[in-house]
């Protein structure tokens, strides 16, 4: 067994943060779940120092909340968080599309088509995690060639939360992923025809429907979780249903 690292090695905290981020985005951890530094340190076979540094990085991204004298918890969105994040995301993606040079459109379309193919396979396999990752890459493609570092940085700062909401809530959203898949196919067609204004309008409608679906799904998620806790408590207290 590898001895725990006493001090943080260069890049170690980033590597640990990357792995925890993937687990949060893939819904391996639930909203609000406690992330014990000791447990994570044992799992990664390192000391608590790089784990603590990794969690600090994830807190900057809004993926975890560090509560003094309590612990670290996977973020739990509010309805207001979901609404504001979707509205902000809409503006960023529309701006990225507007700034993409005509010379880079063909390359962008090829990348979008590649992600759509991955989505097709994911739908057939009923793999929502794979679908969510491809969905994230699809929308990220709009920023690859926009030529504005500040726009890219702004999107990267919310990317983890956007991806996590997508995976955690899309599976609970009515009509998903069929509606999302059809929207993505239409987006590719509009970009191929250089109808950017129509694409921007389509993108806004797409994300606004996503916002409504996520809000409805989160309300149901919160209700289900509350009912689950009540049921567990009743079992512990030996109270008959």
CSV table of C-alpha atoms in Angstrom, one decimal:
chain,number,residue,atom,x,y,z
A,1,UNK,CA,0.0,0.0,0.0
A,2,UNK,CA,1.3,3.4,-0.9
A,3,UNK,CA,2.3,5.6,2.1
A,4,UNK,CA,0.2,8.7,2.5
A,5,UNK,CA,1.8,11.8,1.0
A,6,UNK,CA,2.9,14.1,3.9
A,7,UNK,CA,3.0,17.2,1.8
A,8,UNK,CA,1.1,18.2,-1.3
A,9,UNK,CA,3.0,17.3,-4.4
A,10,UNK,CA,2.8,19.7,-7.4
A,11,UNK,CA,-0.4,19.0,-9.3
A,12,UNK,CA,-1.7,16.4,-6.8
A,13,UNK,CA,-4.5,18.6,-5.5
A,14,UNK,CA,-5.6,19.4,-9.0
A,15,UNK,CA,-5.6,15.6,-9.9
A,16,UNK,CA,-7.7,14.9,-6.8
A,17,UNK,CA,-10.0,17.8,-7.6
A,18,UNK,CA,-10.5,16.5,-11.1
A,19,UNK,CA,-11.6,13.0,-9.8
A,20,UNK,CA,-14.0,14.4,-7.2
A,21,UNK,CA,-15.4,16.8,-9.8
A,22,UNK,CA,-16.1,13.9,-12.2
A,23,UNK,CA,-17.8,12.0,-9.4
A,24,UNK,CA,-20.0,15.0,-8.5
A,25,UNK,CA,-20.9,15.7,-12.2
A,26,UNK,CA,-21.7,12.0,-12.8
A,27,UNK,CA,-24.0,12.0,-9.8
A,28,UNK,CA,-21.9,9.5,-7.9
A,29,UNK,CA,-22.4,11.9,-5.0
A,30,UNK,CA,-25.8,13.2,-4.1
A,31,UNK,CA,-26.6,16.9,-3.6
A,32,UNK,CA,-25.6,17.9,0.0
A,33,UNK,CA,-23.6,14.7,0.6
A,34,UNK,CA,-20.8,15.0,3.1
A,35,UNK,CA,-17.3,14.6,1.8
A,36,UNK,CA,-15.1,13.5,4.6
A,37,UNK,CA,-11.4,14.7,4.3
A,38,UNK,CA,-10.3,11.6,6.2
A,39,UNK,CA,-12.3,9.2,4.0
A,40,UNK,CA,-11.1,10.9,0.8
A,41,UNK,CA,-7.5,10.9,2.0
A,42,UNK,CA,-7.7,7.2,2.7
A,43,UNK,CA,-9.3,6.5,-0.7
A,44,UNK,CA,-6.6,8.5,-2.6
A,45,UNK,CA,-3.8,7.2,-0.3
A,46,UNK,CA,-2.6,10.7,0.5
A,47,UNK,CA,-2.5,13.0,3.5
A,48,UNK,CA,-5.4,15.4,4.2
A,49,UNK,CA,-3.4,18.3,2.9
A,50,UNK,CA,-3.9,17.7,-0.9
A,51,UNK,CA,-7.5,16.7,-0.3
A,52,UNK,CA,-8.1,19.9,1.6
A,53,UNK,CA,-6.5,21.9,-1.3
A,54,UNK,CA,-8.6,20.0,-3.8
A,55,UNK,CA,-11.8,20.8,-1.9
A,56,UNK,CA,-10.8,24.4,-1.8
A,57,UNK,CA,-10.5,24.4,-5.6
A,58,UNK,CA,-13.9,22.8,-6.0
A,59,UNK,CA,-15.4,25.4,-3.6
A,60,UNK,CA,-14.2,28.2,-5.9
A,61,UNK,CA,-16.2,26.4,-8.7
A,62,UNK,CA,-19.3,26.2,-6.6
A,63,UNK,CA,-19.3,22.4,-6.5
A,64,UNK,CA,-18.8,22.0,-2.8
A,65,UNK,CA,-19.6,24.0,0.3
A,66,UNK,CA,-17.0,24.1,3.1
A,67,UNK,CA,-18.7,24.7,6.4
A,68,UNK,CA,-16.3,25.6,9.3
A,69,UNK,CA,-16.4,23.1,12.2
A,70,UNK,CA,-18.9,21.0,10.3
A,71,UNK,CA,-17.4,19.6,7.1
A,72,UNK,CA,-17.5,19.7,3.3
A,73,UNK,CA,-20.7,19.0,1.4
A,74,UNK,CA,-21.6,18.6,-2.3
A,75,UNK,CA,-23.4,21.8,-3.3
A,76,UNK,CA,-27.2,21.8,-3.1
A,77,UNK,CA,-28.8,24.2,-5.6
A,78,UNK,CA,-31.8,26.3,-4.8
A,79,UNK,CA,-34.6,27.0,-7.3
A,80,UNK,CA,-33.1,30.5,-7.6
A,81,UNK,CA,-29.6,29.1,-8.3
A,82,UNK,CA,-31.0,26.9,-11.1
A,83,UNK,CA,-32.9,29.8,-12.7
A,84,UNK,CA,-30.0,32.3,-12.5
A,85,UNK,CA,-27.5,29.8,-13.8
A,86,UNK,CA,-29.5,28.9,-16.8
A,87,UNK,CA,-30.2,32.6,-17.6
A,88,UNK,CA,-26.5,33.4,-17.3
A,89,UNK,CA,-25.5,30.4,-19.4
A,90,UNK,CA,-27.9,31.5,-22.2
A,91,UNK,CA,-26.1,34.8,-22.6
A,92,UNK,CA,-22.7,33.3,-22.6
A,93,UNK,CA,-23.5,30.7,-25.2
A,94,UNK,CA,-25.3,33.1,-27.5
A,95,UNK,CA,-22.3,35.5,-27.3
A,96,UNK,CA,-19.9,32.6,-28.1
A,97,UNK,CA,-21.8,31.7,-31.2
A,98,UNK,CA,-21.9,35.3,-32.4
A,99,UNK,CA,-18.1,35.7,-32.0
A,100,UNK,CA,-17.1,32.5,-33.7
A,101,UNK,CA,-15.4,33.3,-37.0
A,102,UNK,CA,-17.0,32.0,-40.2
A,103,UNK,CA,-13.7,30.2,-41.0
A,104,UNK,CA,-14.1,28.0,-37.9
A,105,UNK,CA,-17.8,27.1,-38.4
A,106,UNK,CA,-17.0,23.9,-40.4
A,107,UNK,CA,-14.7,22.6,-37.7
A,108,UNK,CA,-17.2,23.4,-35.0
A,109,UNK,CA,-20.0,21.5,-36.9
A,110,UNK,CA,-17.8,18.4,-37.1
A,111,UNK,CA,-17.2,18.5,-33.4
A,112,UNK,CA,-21.0,19.0,-32.7
A,113,UNK,CA,-21.8,16.1,-35.0
A,114,UNK,CA,-19.3,13.9,-33.1
A,115,UNK,CA,-21.0,14.7,-29.8
A,116,UNK,CA,-24.4,14.1,-31.3
A,117,UNK,CA,-23.2,10.6,-32.4
A,118,UNK,CA,-22.1,9.9,-28.8
A,119,UNK,CA,-25.5,11.0,-27.6
A,120,UNK,CA,-27.2,8.6,-30.1
A,121,UNK,CA,-25.2,5.7,-28.7
A,122,UNK,CA,-25.9,6.8,-25.1
A,123,UNK,CA,-29.6,7.0,-25.7
A,124,UNK,CA,-29.6,3.5,-27.2
A,125,UNK,CA,-27.6,2.2,-24.1
A,126,UNK,CA,-29.8,4.2,-21.7
A,127,UNK,CA,-26.6,5.7,-20.3
A,128,UNK,CA,-27.5,9.1,-18.9
A,129,UNK,CA,-24.0,9.7,-17.6
A,130,UNK,CA,-22.5,9.3,-21.1
A,131,UNK,CA,-25.3,11.4,-22.5
A,132,UNK,CA,-24.7,14.1,-20.0
A,133,UNK,CA,-20.9,14.2,-20.8
A,134,UNK,CA,-21.6,14.5,-24.5
A,135,UNK,CA,-24.2,17.2,-23.9
A,136,UNK,CA,-21.6,19.2,-21.9
A,137,UNK,CA,-19.1,18.8,-24.7
A,138,UNK,CA,-21.7,19.8,-27.3
A,139,UNK,CA,-22.3,23.2,-25.7
A,140,UNK,CA,-18.7,23.7,-24.8
A,141,UNK,CA,-17.9,23.5,-28.5
A,142,UNK,CA,-19.4,27.0,-29.0
A,143,UNK,CA,-16.5,28.4,-26.9
A,144,UNK,CA,-13.6,26.5,-28.6
A,145,UNK,CA,-13.3,29.1,-31.4
A,146,UNK,CA,-15.0,32.2,-30.0
A,147,UNK,CA,-11.7,33.9,-29.6
A,148,UNK,CA,-12.5,35.5,-26.3
A,149,UNK,CA,-10.6,34.3,-23.3
A,150,UNK,CA,-12.8,36.1,-20.8
A,151,UNK,CA,-15.9,34.5,-22.2
A,152,UNK,CA,-14.3,31.1,-22.1
A,153,UNK,CA,-13.1,31.6,-18.5
A,154,UNK,CA,-16.6,32.8,-17.4
A,155,UNK,CA,-18.2,29.6,-18.9
A,156,UNK,CA,-15.5,27.4,-17.4
A,157,UNK,CA,-16.3,28.8,-13.9
A,158,UNK,CA,-19.9,27.6,-14.2
A,159,UNK,CA,-19.3,24.5,-16.3
A,160,UNK,CA,-19.1,22.1,-13.3
A,161,UNK,CA,-22.4,23.2,-11.8
A,162,UNK,CA,-24.1,23.2,-15.3
A,163,UNK,CA,-22.9,19.6,-15.9
A,164,UNK,CA,-23.8,18.4,-12.5
A,165,UNK,CA,-27.4,19.8,-12.8
A,166,UNK,CA,-27.6,18.2,-16.2
A,167,UNK,CA,-26.7,14.7,-14.9
A,168,UNK,CA,-28.5,14.9,-11.5
A,169,UNK,CA,-31.8,16.4,-12.8
A,170,UNK,CA,-32.1,15.6,-16.5
A,171,UNK,CA,-32.8,11.9,-15.8
A,172,UNK,CA,-35.8,13.1,-13.7
A,173,UNK,CA,-37.0,15.6,-16.2
A,174,UNK,CA,-40.1,14.7,-18.2
A,175,UNK,CA,-39.5,14.2,-22.0
A,176,UNK,CA,-35.7,13.9,-21.6
A,177,UNK,CA,-33.4,13.1,-23.3
A,178,UNK,CA,-35.6,13.0,-26.4
A,179,UNK,CA,-36.4,16.7,-26.5
A,180,UNK,CA,-32.8,17.7,-25.8
A,181,UNK,CA,-31.5,15.3,-28.6
A,182,UNK,CA,-33.8,16.8,-31.2
A,183,UNK,CA,-32.8,20.3,-30.2
A,184,UNK,CA,-29.1,19.5,-30.7
A,185,UNK,CA,-29.7,18.1,-34.1
A,186,UNK,CA,-31.6,21.3,-35.1
A,187,UNK,CA,-28.8,23.5,-33.8
A,188,UNK,CA,-26.3,21.8,-36.0
A,189,UNK,CA,-28.5,22.3,-39.0
A,190,UNK,CA,-28.9,26.0,-38.2
A,191,UNK,CA,-25.2,26.5,-37.8
A,192,UNK,CA,-24.5,24.7,-41.0
A,193,UNK,CA,-26.8,27.1,-42.8
A,194,UNK,CA,-25.1,30.0,-41.0
A,195,UNK,CA,-28.4,31.1,-39.5
A,196,UNK,CA,-26.8,32.4,-36.3
A,197,UNK,CA,-29.7,34.6,-35.3
A,198,UNK,CA,-32.1,31.6,-35.5
A,199,UNK,CA,-29.6,29.5,-33.7
A,200,UNK,CA,-29.4,32.0,-30.9
A,201,UNK,CA,-33.2,32.1,-30.6
A,202,UNK,CA,-33.3,28.3,-30.6
A,203,UNK,CA,-30.5,28.1,-28.0
A,204,UNK,CA,-32.4,30.5,-25.7
A,205,UNK,CA,-35.6,28.4,-26.0
A,206,UNK,CA,-33.6,25.2,-25.5
A,207,UNK,CA,-32.0,26.5,-22.2
A,208,UNK,CA,-35.2,28.1,-20.9
A,209,UNK,CA,-37.1,24.8,-21.4
A,210,UNK,CA,-34.1,23.1,-19.6
A,211,UNK,CA,-34.5,25.6,-16.8
A,212,UNK,CA,-38.2,24.8,-16.4
A,213,UNK,CA,-37.5,21.0,-16.6
A,214,UNK,CA,-34.7,21.3,-14.0
A,215,UNK,CA,-36.8,23.3,-11.6
A,216,UNK,CA,-39.7,20.8,-11.8
A,217,UNK,CA,-37.2,17.9,-11.5
A,218,UNK,CA,-35.5,19.5,-8.5
A,219,UNK,CA,-38.8,20.0,-6.7
A,220,UNK,CA,-39.6,16.3,-7.2
A,221,UNK,CA,-36.1,15.4,-6.2
A,222,UNK,CA,-36.4,17.3,-2.9
A,223,UNK,CA,-39.8,15.8,-2.2
A,224,UNK,CA,-38.5,12.3,-2.9
A,225,UNK,CA,-35.4,12.8,-0.7
A,226,UNK,CA,-37.6,14.2,2.1
A,227,UNK,CA,-40.0,11.2,1.9
A,228,UNK,CA,-37.0,8.9,1.9
A,229,UNK,CA,-35.6,10.4,5.1
A,230,UNK,CA,-38.9,10.2,6.7
A,231,UNK,CA,-39.3,6.5,5.7
A,232,UNK,CA,-35.8,5.7,7.1
A,233,UNK,CA,-36.6,7.5,10.4
A,234,UNK,CA,-39.8,5.6,10.7
A,235,UNK,CA,-38.0,2.3,10.2
A,236,UNK,CA,-35.4,3.2,12.8
A,237,UNK,CA,-38.1,4.1,15.3
A,238,UNK,CA,-40.0,0.9,14.4
A,239,UNK,CA,-43.1,2.9,13.4
A,240,UNK,CA,-45.4,1.0,11.1
A,241,UNK,CA,-46.4,2.6,7.8
